[in-house]
mmCIF file of C-alpha atoms in Angstrom:
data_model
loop_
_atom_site.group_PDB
_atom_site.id
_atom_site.type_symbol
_atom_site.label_atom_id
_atom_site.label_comp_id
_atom_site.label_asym_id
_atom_site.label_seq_id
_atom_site.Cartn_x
_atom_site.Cartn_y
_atom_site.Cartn_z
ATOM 1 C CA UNK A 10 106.288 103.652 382.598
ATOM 2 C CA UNK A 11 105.816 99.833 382.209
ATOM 3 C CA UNK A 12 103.666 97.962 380.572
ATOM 4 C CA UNK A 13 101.671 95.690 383.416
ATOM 5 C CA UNK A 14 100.960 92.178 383.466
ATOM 6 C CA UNK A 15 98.414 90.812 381.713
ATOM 7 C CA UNK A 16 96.959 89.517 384.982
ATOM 8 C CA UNK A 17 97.105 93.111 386.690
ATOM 9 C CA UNK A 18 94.757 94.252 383.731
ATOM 10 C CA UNK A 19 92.054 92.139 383.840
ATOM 11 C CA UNK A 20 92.088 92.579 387.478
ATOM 12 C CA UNK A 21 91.440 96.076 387.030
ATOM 13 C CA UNK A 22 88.986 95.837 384.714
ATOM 14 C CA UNK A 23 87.170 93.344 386.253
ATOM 15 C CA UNK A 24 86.970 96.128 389.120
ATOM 16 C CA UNK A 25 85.720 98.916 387.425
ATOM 17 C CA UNK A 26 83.235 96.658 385.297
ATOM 18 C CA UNK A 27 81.851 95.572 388.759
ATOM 19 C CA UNK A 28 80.492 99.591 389.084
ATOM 20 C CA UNK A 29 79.631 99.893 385.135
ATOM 21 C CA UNK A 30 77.504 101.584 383.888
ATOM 22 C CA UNK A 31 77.366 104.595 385.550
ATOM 23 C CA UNK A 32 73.873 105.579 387.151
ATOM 24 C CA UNK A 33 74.116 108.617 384.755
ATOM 25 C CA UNK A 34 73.800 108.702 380.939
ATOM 26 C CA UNK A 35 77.546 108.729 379.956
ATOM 27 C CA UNK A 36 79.100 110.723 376.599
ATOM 28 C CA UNK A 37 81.900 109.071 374.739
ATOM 29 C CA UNK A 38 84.026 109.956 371.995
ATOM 30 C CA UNK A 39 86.206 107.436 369.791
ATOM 31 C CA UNK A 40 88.860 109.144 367.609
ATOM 32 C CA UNK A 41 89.661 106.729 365.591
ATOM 33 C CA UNK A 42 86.816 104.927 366.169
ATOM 34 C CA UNK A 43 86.572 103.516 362.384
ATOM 35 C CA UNK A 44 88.821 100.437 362.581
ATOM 36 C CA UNK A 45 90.720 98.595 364.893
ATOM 37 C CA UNK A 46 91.037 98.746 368.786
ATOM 38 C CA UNK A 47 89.235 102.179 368.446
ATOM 39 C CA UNK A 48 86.407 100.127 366.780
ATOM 40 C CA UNK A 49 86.085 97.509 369.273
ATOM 41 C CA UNK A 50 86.136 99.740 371.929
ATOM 42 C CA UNK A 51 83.026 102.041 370.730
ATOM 43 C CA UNK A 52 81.393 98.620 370.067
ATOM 44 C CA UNK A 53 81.833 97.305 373.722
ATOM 45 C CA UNK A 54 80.589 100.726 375.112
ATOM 46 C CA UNK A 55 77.387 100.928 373.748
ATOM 47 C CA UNK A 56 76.800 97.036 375.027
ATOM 48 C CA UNK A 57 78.284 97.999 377.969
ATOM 49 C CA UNK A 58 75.854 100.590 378.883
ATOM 50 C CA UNK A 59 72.739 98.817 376.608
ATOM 51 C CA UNK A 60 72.443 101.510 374.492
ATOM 52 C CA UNK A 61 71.899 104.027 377.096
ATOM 53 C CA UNK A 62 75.097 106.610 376.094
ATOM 54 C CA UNK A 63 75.910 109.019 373.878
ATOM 55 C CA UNK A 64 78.481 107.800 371.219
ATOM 56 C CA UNK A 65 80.664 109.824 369.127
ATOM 57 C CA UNK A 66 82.778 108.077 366.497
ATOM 58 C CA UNK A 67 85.558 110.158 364.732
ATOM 59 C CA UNK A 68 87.154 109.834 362.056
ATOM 60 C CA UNK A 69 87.748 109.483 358.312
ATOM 61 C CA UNK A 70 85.406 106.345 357.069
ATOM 62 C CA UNK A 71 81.802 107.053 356.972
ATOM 63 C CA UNK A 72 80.701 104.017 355.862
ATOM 64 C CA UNK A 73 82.698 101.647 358.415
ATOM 65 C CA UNK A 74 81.736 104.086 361.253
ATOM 66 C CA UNK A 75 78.146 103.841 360.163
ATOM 67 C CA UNK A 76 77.946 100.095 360.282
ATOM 68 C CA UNK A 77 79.512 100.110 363.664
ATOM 69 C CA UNK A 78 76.590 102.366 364.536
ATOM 70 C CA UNK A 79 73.965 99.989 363.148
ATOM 71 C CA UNK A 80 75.079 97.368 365.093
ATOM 72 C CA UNK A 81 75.110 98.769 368.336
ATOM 73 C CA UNK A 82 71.986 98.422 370.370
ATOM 74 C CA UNK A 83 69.332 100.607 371.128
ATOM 75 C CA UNK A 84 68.434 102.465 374.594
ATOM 76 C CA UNK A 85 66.795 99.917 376.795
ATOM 77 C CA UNK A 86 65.651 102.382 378.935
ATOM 78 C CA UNK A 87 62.053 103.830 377.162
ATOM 79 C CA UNK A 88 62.333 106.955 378.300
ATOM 80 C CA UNK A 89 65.658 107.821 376.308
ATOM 81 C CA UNK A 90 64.929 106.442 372.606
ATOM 82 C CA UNK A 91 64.751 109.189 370.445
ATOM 83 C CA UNK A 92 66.517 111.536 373.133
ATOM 84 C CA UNK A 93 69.723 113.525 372.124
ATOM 85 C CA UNK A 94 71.211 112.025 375.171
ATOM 86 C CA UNK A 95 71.653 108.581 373.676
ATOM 87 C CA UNK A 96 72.275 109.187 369.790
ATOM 88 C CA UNK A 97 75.140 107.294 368.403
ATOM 89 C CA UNK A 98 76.651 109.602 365.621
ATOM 90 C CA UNK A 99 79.508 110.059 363.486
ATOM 91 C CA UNK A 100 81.891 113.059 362.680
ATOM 92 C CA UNK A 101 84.226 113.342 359.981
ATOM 93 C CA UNK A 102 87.572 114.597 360.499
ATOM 94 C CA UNK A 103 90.870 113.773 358.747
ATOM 95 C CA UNK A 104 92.521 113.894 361.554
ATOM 96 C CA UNK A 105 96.016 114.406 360.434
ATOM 97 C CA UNK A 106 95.102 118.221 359.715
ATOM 98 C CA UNK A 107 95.444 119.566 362.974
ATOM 99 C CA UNK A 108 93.556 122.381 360.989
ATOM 100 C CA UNK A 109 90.878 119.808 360.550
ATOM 101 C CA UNK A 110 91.052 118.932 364.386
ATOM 102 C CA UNK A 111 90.232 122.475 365.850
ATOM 103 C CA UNK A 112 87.305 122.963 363.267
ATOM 104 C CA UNK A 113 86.037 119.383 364.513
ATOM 105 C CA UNK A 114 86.900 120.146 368.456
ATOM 106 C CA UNK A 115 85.181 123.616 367.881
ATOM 107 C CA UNK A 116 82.124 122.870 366.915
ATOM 108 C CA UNK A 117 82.066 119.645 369.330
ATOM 109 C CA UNK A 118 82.208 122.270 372.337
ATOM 110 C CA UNK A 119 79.758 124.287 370.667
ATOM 111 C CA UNK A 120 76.752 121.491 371.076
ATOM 112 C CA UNK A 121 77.882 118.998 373.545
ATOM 113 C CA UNK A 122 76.822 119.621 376.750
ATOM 114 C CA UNK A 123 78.914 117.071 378.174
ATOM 115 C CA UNK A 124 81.862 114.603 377.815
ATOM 116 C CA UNK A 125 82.717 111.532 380.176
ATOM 117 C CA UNK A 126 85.023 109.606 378.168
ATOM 118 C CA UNK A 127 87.850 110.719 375.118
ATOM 119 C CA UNK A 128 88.916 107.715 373.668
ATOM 120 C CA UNK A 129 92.276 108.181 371.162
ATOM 121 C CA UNK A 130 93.473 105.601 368.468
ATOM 122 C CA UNK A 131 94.238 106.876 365.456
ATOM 123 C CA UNK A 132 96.712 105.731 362.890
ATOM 124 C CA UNK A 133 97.860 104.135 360.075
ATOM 125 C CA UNK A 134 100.179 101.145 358.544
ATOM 126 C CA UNK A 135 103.238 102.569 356.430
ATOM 127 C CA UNK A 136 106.263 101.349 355.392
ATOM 128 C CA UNK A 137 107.358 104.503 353.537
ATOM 129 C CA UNK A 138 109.811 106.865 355.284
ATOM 130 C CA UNK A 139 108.761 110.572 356.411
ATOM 131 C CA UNK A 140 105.034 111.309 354.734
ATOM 132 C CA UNK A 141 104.880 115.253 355.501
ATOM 133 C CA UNK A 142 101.508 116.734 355.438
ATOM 134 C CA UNK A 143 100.585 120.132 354.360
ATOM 135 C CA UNK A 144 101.154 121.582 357.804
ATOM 136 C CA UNK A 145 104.755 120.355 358.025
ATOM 137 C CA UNK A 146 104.768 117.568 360.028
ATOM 138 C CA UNK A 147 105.118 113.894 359.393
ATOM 139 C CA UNK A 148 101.527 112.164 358.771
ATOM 140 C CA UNK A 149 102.260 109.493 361.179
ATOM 141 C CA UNK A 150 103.731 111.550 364.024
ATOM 142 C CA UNK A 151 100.082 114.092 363.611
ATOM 143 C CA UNK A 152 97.878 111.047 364.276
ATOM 144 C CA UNK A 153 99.839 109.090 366.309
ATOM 145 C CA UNK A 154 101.196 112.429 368.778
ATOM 146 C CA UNK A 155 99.767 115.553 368.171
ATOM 147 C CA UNK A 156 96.089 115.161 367.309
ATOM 148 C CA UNK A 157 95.475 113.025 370.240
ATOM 149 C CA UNK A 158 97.148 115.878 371.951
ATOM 150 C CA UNK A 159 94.765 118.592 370.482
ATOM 151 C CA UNK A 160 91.621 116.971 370.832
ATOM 152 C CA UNK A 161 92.722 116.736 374.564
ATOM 153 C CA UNK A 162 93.649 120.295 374.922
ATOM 154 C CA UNK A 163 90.600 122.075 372.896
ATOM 155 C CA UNK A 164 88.215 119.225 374.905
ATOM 156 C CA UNK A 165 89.603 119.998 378.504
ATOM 157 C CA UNK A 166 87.267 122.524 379.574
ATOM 158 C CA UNK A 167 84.013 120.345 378.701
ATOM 159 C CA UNK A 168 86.065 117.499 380.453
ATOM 160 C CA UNK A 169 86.489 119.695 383.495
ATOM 161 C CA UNK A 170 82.982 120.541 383.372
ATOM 162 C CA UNK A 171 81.854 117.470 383.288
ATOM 163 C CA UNK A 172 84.005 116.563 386.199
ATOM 164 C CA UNK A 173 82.827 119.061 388.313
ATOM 165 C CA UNK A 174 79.357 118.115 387.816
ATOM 166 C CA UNK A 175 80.246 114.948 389.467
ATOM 167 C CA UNK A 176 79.926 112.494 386.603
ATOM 168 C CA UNK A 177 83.207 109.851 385.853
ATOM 169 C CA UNK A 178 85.611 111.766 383.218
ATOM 170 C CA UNK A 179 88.072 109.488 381.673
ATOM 171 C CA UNK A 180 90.492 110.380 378.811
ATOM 172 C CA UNK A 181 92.307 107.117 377.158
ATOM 173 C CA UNK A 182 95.263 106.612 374.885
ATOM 174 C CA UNK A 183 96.191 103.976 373.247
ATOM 175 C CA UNK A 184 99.785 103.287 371.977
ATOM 176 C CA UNK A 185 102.027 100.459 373.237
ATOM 177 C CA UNK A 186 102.723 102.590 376.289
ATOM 178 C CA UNK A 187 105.976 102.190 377.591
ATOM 179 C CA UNK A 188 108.113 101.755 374.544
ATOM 180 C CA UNK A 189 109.164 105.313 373.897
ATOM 181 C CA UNK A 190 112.908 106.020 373.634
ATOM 182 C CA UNK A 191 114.797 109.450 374.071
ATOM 183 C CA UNK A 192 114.420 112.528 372.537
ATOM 184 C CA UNK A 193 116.185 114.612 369.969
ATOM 185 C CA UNK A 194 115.532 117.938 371.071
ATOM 186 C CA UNK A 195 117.652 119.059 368.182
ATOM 187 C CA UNK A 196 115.349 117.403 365.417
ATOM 188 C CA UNK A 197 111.559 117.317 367.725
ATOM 189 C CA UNK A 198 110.142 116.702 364.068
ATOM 190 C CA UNK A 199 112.312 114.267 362.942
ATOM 191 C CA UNK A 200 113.369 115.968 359.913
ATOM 192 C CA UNK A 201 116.521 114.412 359.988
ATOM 193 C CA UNK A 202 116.232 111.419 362.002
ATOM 194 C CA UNK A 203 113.237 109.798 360.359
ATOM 195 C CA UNK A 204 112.594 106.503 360.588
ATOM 196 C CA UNK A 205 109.570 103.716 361.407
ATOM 197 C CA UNK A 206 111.324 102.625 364.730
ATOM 198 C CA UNK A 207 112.103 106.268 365.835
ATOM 199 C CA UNK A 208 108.365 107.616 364.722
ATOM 200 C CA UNK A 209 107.068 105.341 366.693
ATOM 201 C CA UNK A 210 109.124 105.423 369.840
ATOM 202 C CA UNK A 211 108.951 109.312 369.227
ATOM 203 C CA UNK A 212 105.429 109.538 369.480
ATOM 204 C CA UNK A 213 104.896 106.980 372.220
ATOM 205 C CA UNK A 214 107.565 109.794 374.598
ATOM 206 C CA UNK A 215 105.893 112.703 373.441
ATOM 207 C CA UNK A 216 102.246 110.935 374.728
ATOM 208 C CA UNK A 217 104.171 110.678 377.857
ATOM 209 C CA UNK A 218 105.355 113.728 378.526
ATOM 210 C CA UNK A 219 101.925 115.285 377.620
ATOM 211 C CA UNK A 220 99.949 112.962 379.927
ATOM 212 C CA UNK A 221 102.578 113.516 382.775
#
């Protein structure tokens, strides 16, 4: 895939902001929700829909995720303040455990009762070469590939529940699609081929393999 004009997007999203919000109370989740795009994206939701939607914000900074939270606004709607339906919350999860990832997606499916949209941007800025984690795989590679593709597989069946129920489901995410490169099916870890360029073009074809 290719990256689209810059025109193309706005057009789009000019589109689907003409039918947003939803009638229904939406449920969102924002991996990587603590900094960044992932930030910015959590904090255009909730104005997006006034307050009226359910906001999840994971990750690993409780006290940057927390002040997002404060400054989103409240339900505008008086019938949902104080509801479960609209509470703006965060979860902890260091997400390059994918250990840490099925404990957090496992107890999300055990209380949620639905999920529209599963927003993915995790990461983090290195210059150093191959950081290997305790599960044997490079630190940038488990936040960048295969936690976003976890939390997609253990979430599916609330996503396809919540499809089928008739609300919007959505699952986003986000890196520089369309720069990916070719795969060493030798060295899928890149335990020999390490490098920044390669992680990163790595991860970006893995994302599209999965999403195909």
């Amino acid at each position: 895939p290719t990256m689209p004009y810059l025109a193309a997007v706005r057009a789009a999203n000019t589109a689907t902001l003409a039918s947003f919000p939803p009638s229904f109370t939406p449920t969102a989740l924002f991996l990587g929700g603590t900094s960044g795009i992932g930030k910015a994206m959590a904090l255009s939701f909730s104005q997006k829909t006034k307050g009226n939607s359910k906001i999840i914000i994971v990750g690993r900074n409780r006290s940057s995720a927390e002040s997002t939270i404060a400054s989103f606004p409240q339900p505008q709607r008086e019938e949902l303040r104080g509801k479960e339906e609209v509470r703006h919350e965060f979860v902890e999860c260091d997400a390059t455990l994918m250990e840490n990832v099925h404990k957090t997606t496992k107890e999300l499916l055990g209380r949620l009762k639905k999920l529209n949209y599963l927003v993915l941007s995790p990461g983090f800025l290195t210059i150093k070469g191959r950081h290997e984690t305790t599960e044997g795989i490079d630190k940038k590679l488990a936040l960048n590939y295969y936690a976003r593709w976890t939390f997609i597989h253990d979430l599916l069946p609330l996503l396809l529940k919540t499809k089928q129920s008739g609300e919007d489901v959505s699952v986003i995410t986000i890196l520089a699609a369309g720069t990916g490169g070719q795969v060493d099916w030798e060295d899928l870890g890149l335990k020999k081929g390490y490098g920044l360029v390669a992680a990163a073009k790595t991860a970006v074809t893995y994302t599209d393999y999965m999403l195909e």
